């Protein structure tokens, strides 16, 4: 059976979800304001989530609703999971007359224009309005941005289902995908399906604090809605690539718009497996060229994975976009997966020990994803077609050693002279 | 005029040389020994050059002539530019009865099976035979490997012209290309034209010493001969991708065979310009994501350059091959261009000063290439289509500052909302 057939079969069985009809990523981007009569209404923007990354994105959204008042209402509602927070007396905005007792985080954010707990020392535009009520936050919003920990996606969607406008469109900024032996699920698809709307995805070589500090970086937004949605009323600006770009693009945050939602989401998960491989090789002291070889093979395996299991995936999402090659480069340069894998080899100790020491109880994403991806591939008899990801998994479960990597990669090279 | 037309026009004018007829890089690789009657003769291999990289390649060639005795004669002749060399008394093979006086380098190499001057402490296989006579070295060799400093290519070709077998084929391991306002010249084309034979190219994320130490890495070999060559006699194994792979591929040195000679050669030159850009951004302390963005844009500009000026260039040479993305990654991680650019920004001093301090009188390749590429692009009115390379040049000549890079890249982004 061809890999396309496998993918189709899995999709029919409801396990693998794709990102809608395939469309060329080089399709022209129309200008939001030229396709119809001048719109009389503006889009209301809501962001669901106010962590580190959510707050950084809220800042961008609010800067752009101000910059493009013909497209967007100024106010950006940000849903805050409410909690009490004691502002430290060392905080530069601390005022003993107001802050001697813990206050609601949403109140502090609105009072100080700063997410003092999750993105401290970064000024949020005053048109970011923290809202502890999720139903109030999403009310009348036609553009919904999701930026919550992935384990909360499903519950949050249940809460707001039926309380959003039917013509809303969404973008998920949640990194990665859900991999299990049964299949791969995109968070954007979960959101879209649960809410009965369309949801695209944002992913790239982005670290929340650096974005918030307006250090230059790039991101990728994939948006490829089917033609069967509840149409957005004619009074609104068209919701297309150009509109999303107006909402997200900043001088310090360059946006590339594409159509491949699955590829955009996959990169954020699979790169962690490759980063562990790169860390292993770095730990051996094999030098930058060996590491670059692992990264190159990694990009091609990520691409192969996408093309094999998602009809809508495009090669160039992996080889050319920020969510692909750039995010991988960053993760292999300074990410925690790379770092722990490197230390594990250098110190000759299991990566779980390093993880426990270095991450203060947090878990490495890459070791978990390596296992999940392996179970997924094994269930489909495809382990051997992904020699690097399989090698990383085998090393993690002590069935192979790092010294084996060059041989394992060569064995799987179909043009090898072995 | 289309860019293709520009390229064709330039080629007709004799300035830009392309790598022969376009051919798919995914064409099947035939097995050298199955296409015809069993060959009765074997290929003789000669390497022209015995520096650091030449000696590392000679080691590989000699390992593979031993490993594949049905294809190659065992002996690999290595032409040595003769000089007197005094073996240091600290060398582990020093013998006062033999080495108290300077000796010919070629004699020392053959006596000690080591290039004691240019690749010390690496054992060369005994079937590497150093030869100070270039005519003797290339005599009867059907496979010629060029690995000399680029400024000597032309003279060496003049010396051996008429002294090689007419059915010889060559591979150039000389990094980069020659760029001038008049055009771009590939060293492989110079060799091929001067000798009346065909010459391909090898390039990748390779550092000679690491390859010699058998640290894992990958390389790319491009070979795409036209059908009009003097045929290699039927008694020899066919000279095709499979044969070259047998000659170069090692367990620690993985070879990818492609057809795009121009792309393979361009990467090795243009990456140095991008590495300077990455160093600038690193020097600003903008973080790994900014650097990854520069590298991503760099890969795409390198690709655009290749496709615009060489009909035979393939996109994937830049985005997927060791000579493209992997070599760029390595250069931006630890290369001297990156390092000097970073120090220049960090210390607020001209890069020429850093260069003089750090490189002991050697010159940075990237600053020179940035200038040459800019002159080449300006002569064709194409500066604005390569905003990153143009920005690097402008920063080097103090017409722009590093802070301008995000704006300069955004201005040139055709889908920008600026």
Coordinates of N, CA and C in Angstrom, one line a residue, chain A residues 29 68 204-207 210 215-218 242 245-246 249 251-252 254-257 281 285-297 299-300 303 315 319-323 325-327 329-330 333-335 405-407 409-411 413-418, chain B residues 29 68 204-207 210 215-218 242 245-246 249 251-252 254-257 281 284-297 299-300 303 315 319-323 325-327 329-330 333-335 405-407 409-411 413 415-418:
Chain A
X29 N -1.5 36.7 -2.2 CA -2.2 37.2 -1.1 C -3.0 38.4 -1.5
X68 N -3.8 49.4 12.6 CA -4.7 49.1 11.5 C -6.2 49.3 11.9
X204 N 6.9 28.9 14.8 CA 8.1 29.4 14.3 C 9.2 29.4 15.3
X205 N 10.4 29.9 14.9 CA 11.5 30.0 15.8 C 11.3 31.2 16.7
X206 N 10.5 31.0 17.7 CA 10.1 32.1 18.6 C 10.3 31.7 20.0
X207 N 10.9 32.6 20.8 CA 10.9 32.4 22.2 C 10.2 33.6 22.8
X210 N 11.9 36.8 24.0 CA 12.7 37.5 23.0 C 11.7 38.3 22.1
X215 N 13.0 41.6 20.0 CA 14.2 41.1 19.3 C 13.7 40.5 18.0
X216 N 14.4 40.7 16.9 CA 13.9 40.3 15.6 C 13.8 38.7 15.5
X217 N 12.6 38.3 15.0 CA 12.5 36.9 14.6 C 11.4 36.8 13.6
X218 N 11.2 35.6 13.1 CA 10.2 35.3 12.1 C 9.2 34.2 12.6
X242 N -3.9 38.1 4.0 CA -3.5 39.5 4.2 C -4.0 40.1 5.6
X245 N -2.0 38.6 8.3 CA -0.7 39.3 8.3 C -0.7 40.6 9.0
X246 N -1.8 41.4 8.7 CA -2.0 42.7 9.3 C -2.1 42.5 10.8
X249 N 2.0 40.6 11.9 CA 3.3 41.0 11.4 C 3.7 42.3 12.1
X251 N 7.4 45.0 12.8 CA 8.8 45.2 12.3 C 9.8 44.2 12.9
X252 N 9.5 43.7 14.1 CA 10.5 42.8 14.8 C 9.9 41.3 14.7
X254 N 8.4 39.0 11.9 CA 8.1 38.9 10.5 C 7.2 37.6 10.2
X255 N 6.1 37.8 9.5 CA 5.2 36.7 9.3 C 5.2 36.2 7.9
X256 N 5.3 34.9 7.8 CA 5.1 34.3 6.4 C 3.8 33.5 6.4
X257 N 3.0 33.8 5.5 CA 1.6 33.1 5.4 C 1.7 32.0 4.5
X281 N 25.1 13.8 19.3 CA 26.3 13.9 18.4 C 27.2 15.0 19.0
X285 N 31.4 15.0 20.8 CA 32.5 15.9 20.3 C 32.9 15.7 18.8
X286 N 31.9 15.3 18.1 CA 32.1 15.1 16.6 C 32.2 16.4 15.8
X287 N 31.9 17.5 16.4 CA 32.1 18.7 15.7 C 30.8 19.2 15.0
X288 N 30.9 20.5 14.5 CA 29.8 21.1 13.9 C 29.3 20.5 12.6
X289 N 30.2 19.8 11.9 CA 29.7 19.2 10.7 C 28.9 18.0 10.9
X290 N 29.2 17.2 11.9 CA 28.4 16.1 12.2 C 27.0 16.6 12.7
X291 N 27.0 17.6 13.5 CA 25.7 18.1 14.0 C 24.9 18.7 12.8
X292 N 25.5 19.4 11.9 CA 24.8 19.9 10.7 C 24.3 18.7 9.9
X293 N 25.0 17.6 9.8 CA 24.5 16.5 9.1 C 23.2 15.9 9.7
X294 N 23.3 15.8 11.0 CA 22.1 15.3 11.7 C 20.9 16.3 11.5
X295 N 21.1 17.6 11.5 CA 20.1 18.5 11.3 C 19.5 18.4 9.9
X296 N 20.4 18.3 8.9 CA 20.0 18.1 7.5 C 19.1 16.9 7.3
X297 N 19.6 15.8 7.8 CA 18.8 14.5 7.7 C 17.5 14.7 8.5
X299 N 15.7 17.5 9.0 CA 14.8 18.2 8.2 C 14.1 17.3 7.1
X300 N 14.9 16.5 6.5 CA 14.3 15.6 5.4 C 13.4 14.5 6.0
X303 N 10.1 16.2 6.9 CA 9.4 16.5 5.7 C 8.8 15.1 5.2
X315 N 6.4 20.1 1.0 CA 7.8 20.0 1.2 C 8.4 21.2 1.8
X319 N 11.5 22.7 4.6 CA 12.8 23.1 4.2 C 13.0 24.6 4.1
X320 N 11.9 25.4 4.1 CA 12.0 26.8 3.8 C 11.4 27.8 4.9
X321 N 10.5 27.2 5.7 CA 9.8 28.1 6.6 C 10.4 28.2 8.0
X322 N 10.0 29.3 8.7 CA 10.5 29.4 10.1 C 10.0 28.3 10.9
X323 N 8.8 27.8 10.7 CA 8.3 26.7 11.5 C 9.0 25.4 11.2
X325 N 12.8 24.6 9.1 CA 14.2 24.7 9.2 C 14.7 25.6 10.3
X326 N 14.1 26.8 10.4 CA 14.6 27.8 11.4 C 14.3 27.4 12.8
X327 N 13.1 26.8 13.1 CA 12.8 26.4 14.4 C 13.7 25.2 14.8
X329 N 16.8 24.8 13.7 CA 18.1 25.3 13.9 C 18.2 25.9 15.4
X330 N 17.2 26.6 15.8 CA 17.2 27.2 17.1 C 17.2 26.1 18.2
X333 N 20.5 24.6 18.6 CA 21.5 25.6 19.1 C 21.5 25.7 20.6
X334 N 20.3 25.9 21.1 CA 20.3 26.2 22.5 C 19.1 25.6 23.3
X335 N 18.3 24.8 22.7 CA 17.1 24.2 23.3 C 17.5 23.2 24.4
X405 N 25.0 5.9 15.1 CA 24.2 6.7 14.3 C 24.7 6.8 12.8
X406 N 26.0 7.0 12.5 CA 26.3 7.0 11.1 C 26.0 5.8 10.4
X407 N 26.2 4.6 11.0 CA 25.8 3.3 10.3 C 24.3 3.2 10.1
X409 N 22.2 5.6 9.8 CA 21.8 6.5 8.7 C 22.2 5.9 7.3
X410 N 23.4 5.3 7.3 CA 23.9 4.8 6.0 C 23.1 3.6 5.6
X411 N 22.7 2.7 6.5 CA 22.0 1.5 6.2 C 20.7 1.9 5.5
X413 N 20.1 4.5 3.7 CA 20.3 5.4 2.6 C 20.1 4.4 1.3
X414 N 19.1 4.7 0.5 CA 18.8 3.8 -0.6 C 19.9 3.8 -1.6
X415 N 20.7 4.9 -1.7 CA 21.7 4.9 -2.7 C 23.1 4.6 -2.1
X416 N 23.0 4.1 -0.9 CA 24.3 3.7 -0.2 C 25.0 2.6 -1.0
X417 N 26.3 2.6 -0.9 CA 27.2 1.6 -1.5 C 27.5 0.5 -0.5
X418 N 26.9 0.5 0.6 CA 27.2 -0.4 1.7 C 27.5 -1.8 1.2
Chain B
X29 N 20.3 5.9 -9.6 CA 21.7 5.7 -9.7 C 21.9 4.3 -10.2
X68 N 37.2 -1.5 -2.9 CA 36.5 -1.9 -4.2 C 37.6 -2.2 -5.3
X204 N 30.6 20.4 0.8 CA 29.7 20.0 1.9 C 30.2 20.6 3.2
X205 N 29.5 20.3 4.2 CA 29.8 20.8 5.6 C 31.0 19.9 6.1
X206 N 32.2 20.2 5.6 CA 33.4 19.4 5.8 C 34.5 20.2 6.3
X207 N 35.1 19.8 7.4 CA 36.4 20.4 7.8 C 37.5 19.3 7.7
X210 N 38.6 17.2 10.7 CA 37.5 16.3 11.3 C 37.3 15.2 10.4
X215 N 35.6 11.7 12.0 CA 34.4 12.2 12.6 C 33.3 12.3 11.5
X216 N 32.1 11.8 11.9 CA 31.0 11.7 10.9 C 30.7 13.1 10.3
X217 N 30.5 13.1 9.0 CA 29.9 14.2 8.3 C 29.4 13.7 6.9
X218 N 28.8 14.7 6.2 CA 28.2 14.4 4.9 C 28.8 15.3 3.9
X242 N 27.2 6.0 -9.3 CA 27.5 4.9 -8.5 C 29.0 4.8 -8.3
X245 N 30.4 7.4 -6.1 CA 30.0 7.1 -4.7 C 30.9 6.0 -4.1
X246 N 31.2 5.0 -4.9 CA 32.2 4.0 -4.4 C 33.5 4.6 -4.1
X249 N 32.4 7.6 -0.8 CA 31.6 7.3 0.4 C 32.4 6.5 1.4
X251 N 32.1 5.1 5.8 CA 31.1 5.0 6.9 C 31.1 6.3 7.6
X252 N 32.1 7.1 7.7 CA 32.2 8.4 8.4 C 32.0 9.6 7.4
X254 N 29.5 10.5 4.5 CA 28.4 10.1 3.6 C 28.3 11.0 2.4
X255 N 28.1 10.4 1.3 CA 28.1 11.1 0.0 C 26.6 11.1 -0.6
X256 N 26.2 12.3 -0.9 CA 24.9 12.4 -1.7 C 25.3 12.8 -3.1
X257 N 24.9 12.0 -4.1 CA 25.2 12.3 -5.5 C 24.0 13.1 -6.1
X281 N 24.1 39.7 13.6 CA 22.9 39.6 14.5 C 23.2 39.0 15.8
X284 N 24.6 41.5 18.1 CA 23.6 42.4 18.8 C 23.0 41.7 20.0
X285 N 23.2 40.4 20.2 CA 22.6 39.8 21.3 C 21.1 39.5 21.1
X286 N 20.7 39.4 19.8 CA 19.3 39.2 19.5 C 18.8 37.8 19.7
X287 N 19.7 36.9 20.0 CA 19.3 35.5 20.3 C 19.3 34.6 19.1
X288 N 19.0 33.3 19.5 CA 19.1 32.3 18.5 C 18.0 32.4 17.4
X289 N 16.9 32.9 17.8 CA 15.8 33.0 16.8 C 16.1 34.0 15.7
X290 N 16.7 35.1 16.1 CA 17.0 36.1 15.1 C 18.1 35.5 14.1
X291 N 19.0 34.8 14.7 CA 20.1 34.2 13.9 C 19.5 33.1 13.0
X292 N 18.5 32.3 13.5 CA 17.9 31.3 12.6 C 17.1 32.0 11.5
X293 N 16.5 33.2 11.8 CA 15.8 33.9 10.7 C 16.7 34.3 9.6
X294 N 17.9 34.8 10.0 CA 18.9 35.2 9.0 C 19.3 34.0 8.2
X295 N 19.5 32.9 8.9 CA 20.0 31.7 8.1 C 18.9 31.2 7.2
X296 N 17.7 31.3 7.6 CA 16.5 30.9 6.7 C 16.5 31.8 5.5
X297 N 16.5 33.1 5.7 CA 16.4 34.0 4.6 C 17.7 33.8 3.7
X299 N 19.4 31.0 3.2 CA 19.2 29.8 2.3 C 18.3 30.2 1.1
X300 N 17.3 30.9 1.3 CA 16.4 31.3 0.2 C 17.0 32.3 -0.7
X303 N 19.4 30.3 -2.8 CA 18.7 29.5 -3.8 C 18.2 30.4 -5.0
X315 N 16.5 23.9 -6.8 CA 16.1 24.5 -5.5 C 16.6 23.6 -4.4
X319 N 18.3 23.8 -0.3 CA 17.5 23.6 0.9 C 17.7 22.2 1.5
X320 N 18.3 21.3 0.7 CA 18.3 19.9 1.2 C 19.6 19.2 1.3
X321 N 20.6 19.8 0.6 CA 21.9 19.1 0.5 C 23.0 19.6 1.5
X322 N 23.9 18.8 1.8 CA 25.0 19.2 2.7 C 25.7 20.4 2.2
X323 N 25.9 20.5 0.8 CA 26.6 21.7 0.3 C 25.8 23.0 0.4
X325 N 22.2 23.8 2.9 CA 21.8 24.1 4.2 C 22.8 23.7 5.3
X326 N 23.4 22.5 5.1 CA 24.3 22.0 6.2 C 25.5 22.8 6.3
X327 N 26.1 23.1 5.1 CA 27.3 23.9 5.1 C 27.1 25.3 5.7
X329 N 24.8 26.0 8.0 CA 24.6 25.9 9.4 C 26.0 25.8 10.1
X330 N 26.9 25.1 9.6 CA 28.2 24.9 10.1 C 28.9 26.3 10.1
X333 N 27.7 28.5 12.7 CA 27.9 28.1 14.1 C 29.3 28.4 14.6
X334 N 30.3 28.1 13.8 CA 31.6 28.3 14.3 C 32.6 28.8 13.3
X335 N 32.2 29.2 12.2 CA 33.1 29.7 11.1 C 33.7 31.0 11.4
X405 N 18.7 45.7 9.7 CA 18.5 44.5 9.0 C 17.0 44.1 9.0
X406 N 16.3 44.0 10.1 CA 14.8 43.6 10.0 C 14.0 44.5 9.0
X407 N 14.3 45.8 9.0 CA 13.6 46.7 8.1 C 14.0 46.4 6.7
X409 N 15.0 43.7 5.4 CA 14.4 42.4 5.0 C 12.9 42.6 4.7
X410 N 12.2 43.3 5.6 CA 10.8 43.5 5.5 C 10.4 44.3 4.2
X411 N 11.2 45.3 3.9 CA 11.0 46.2 2.8 C 11.0 45.3 1.5
X413 N 10.2 42.2 1.3 CA 9.2 41.1 1.3 C 8.0 41.5 0.6
X415 N 5.2 40.3 0.2 CA 3.9 40.2 0.9 C 3.8 41.0 2.1
X416 N 4.8 41.8 2.3 CA 4.8 42.6 3.6 C 3.6 43.6 3.6
X417 N 3.2 43.9 4.8 CA 2.1 44.8 5.0 C 2.6 46.2 5.3
X418 N 3.9 46.4 5.1 CA 4.6 47.7 5.5 C 3.7 48.9 5.2

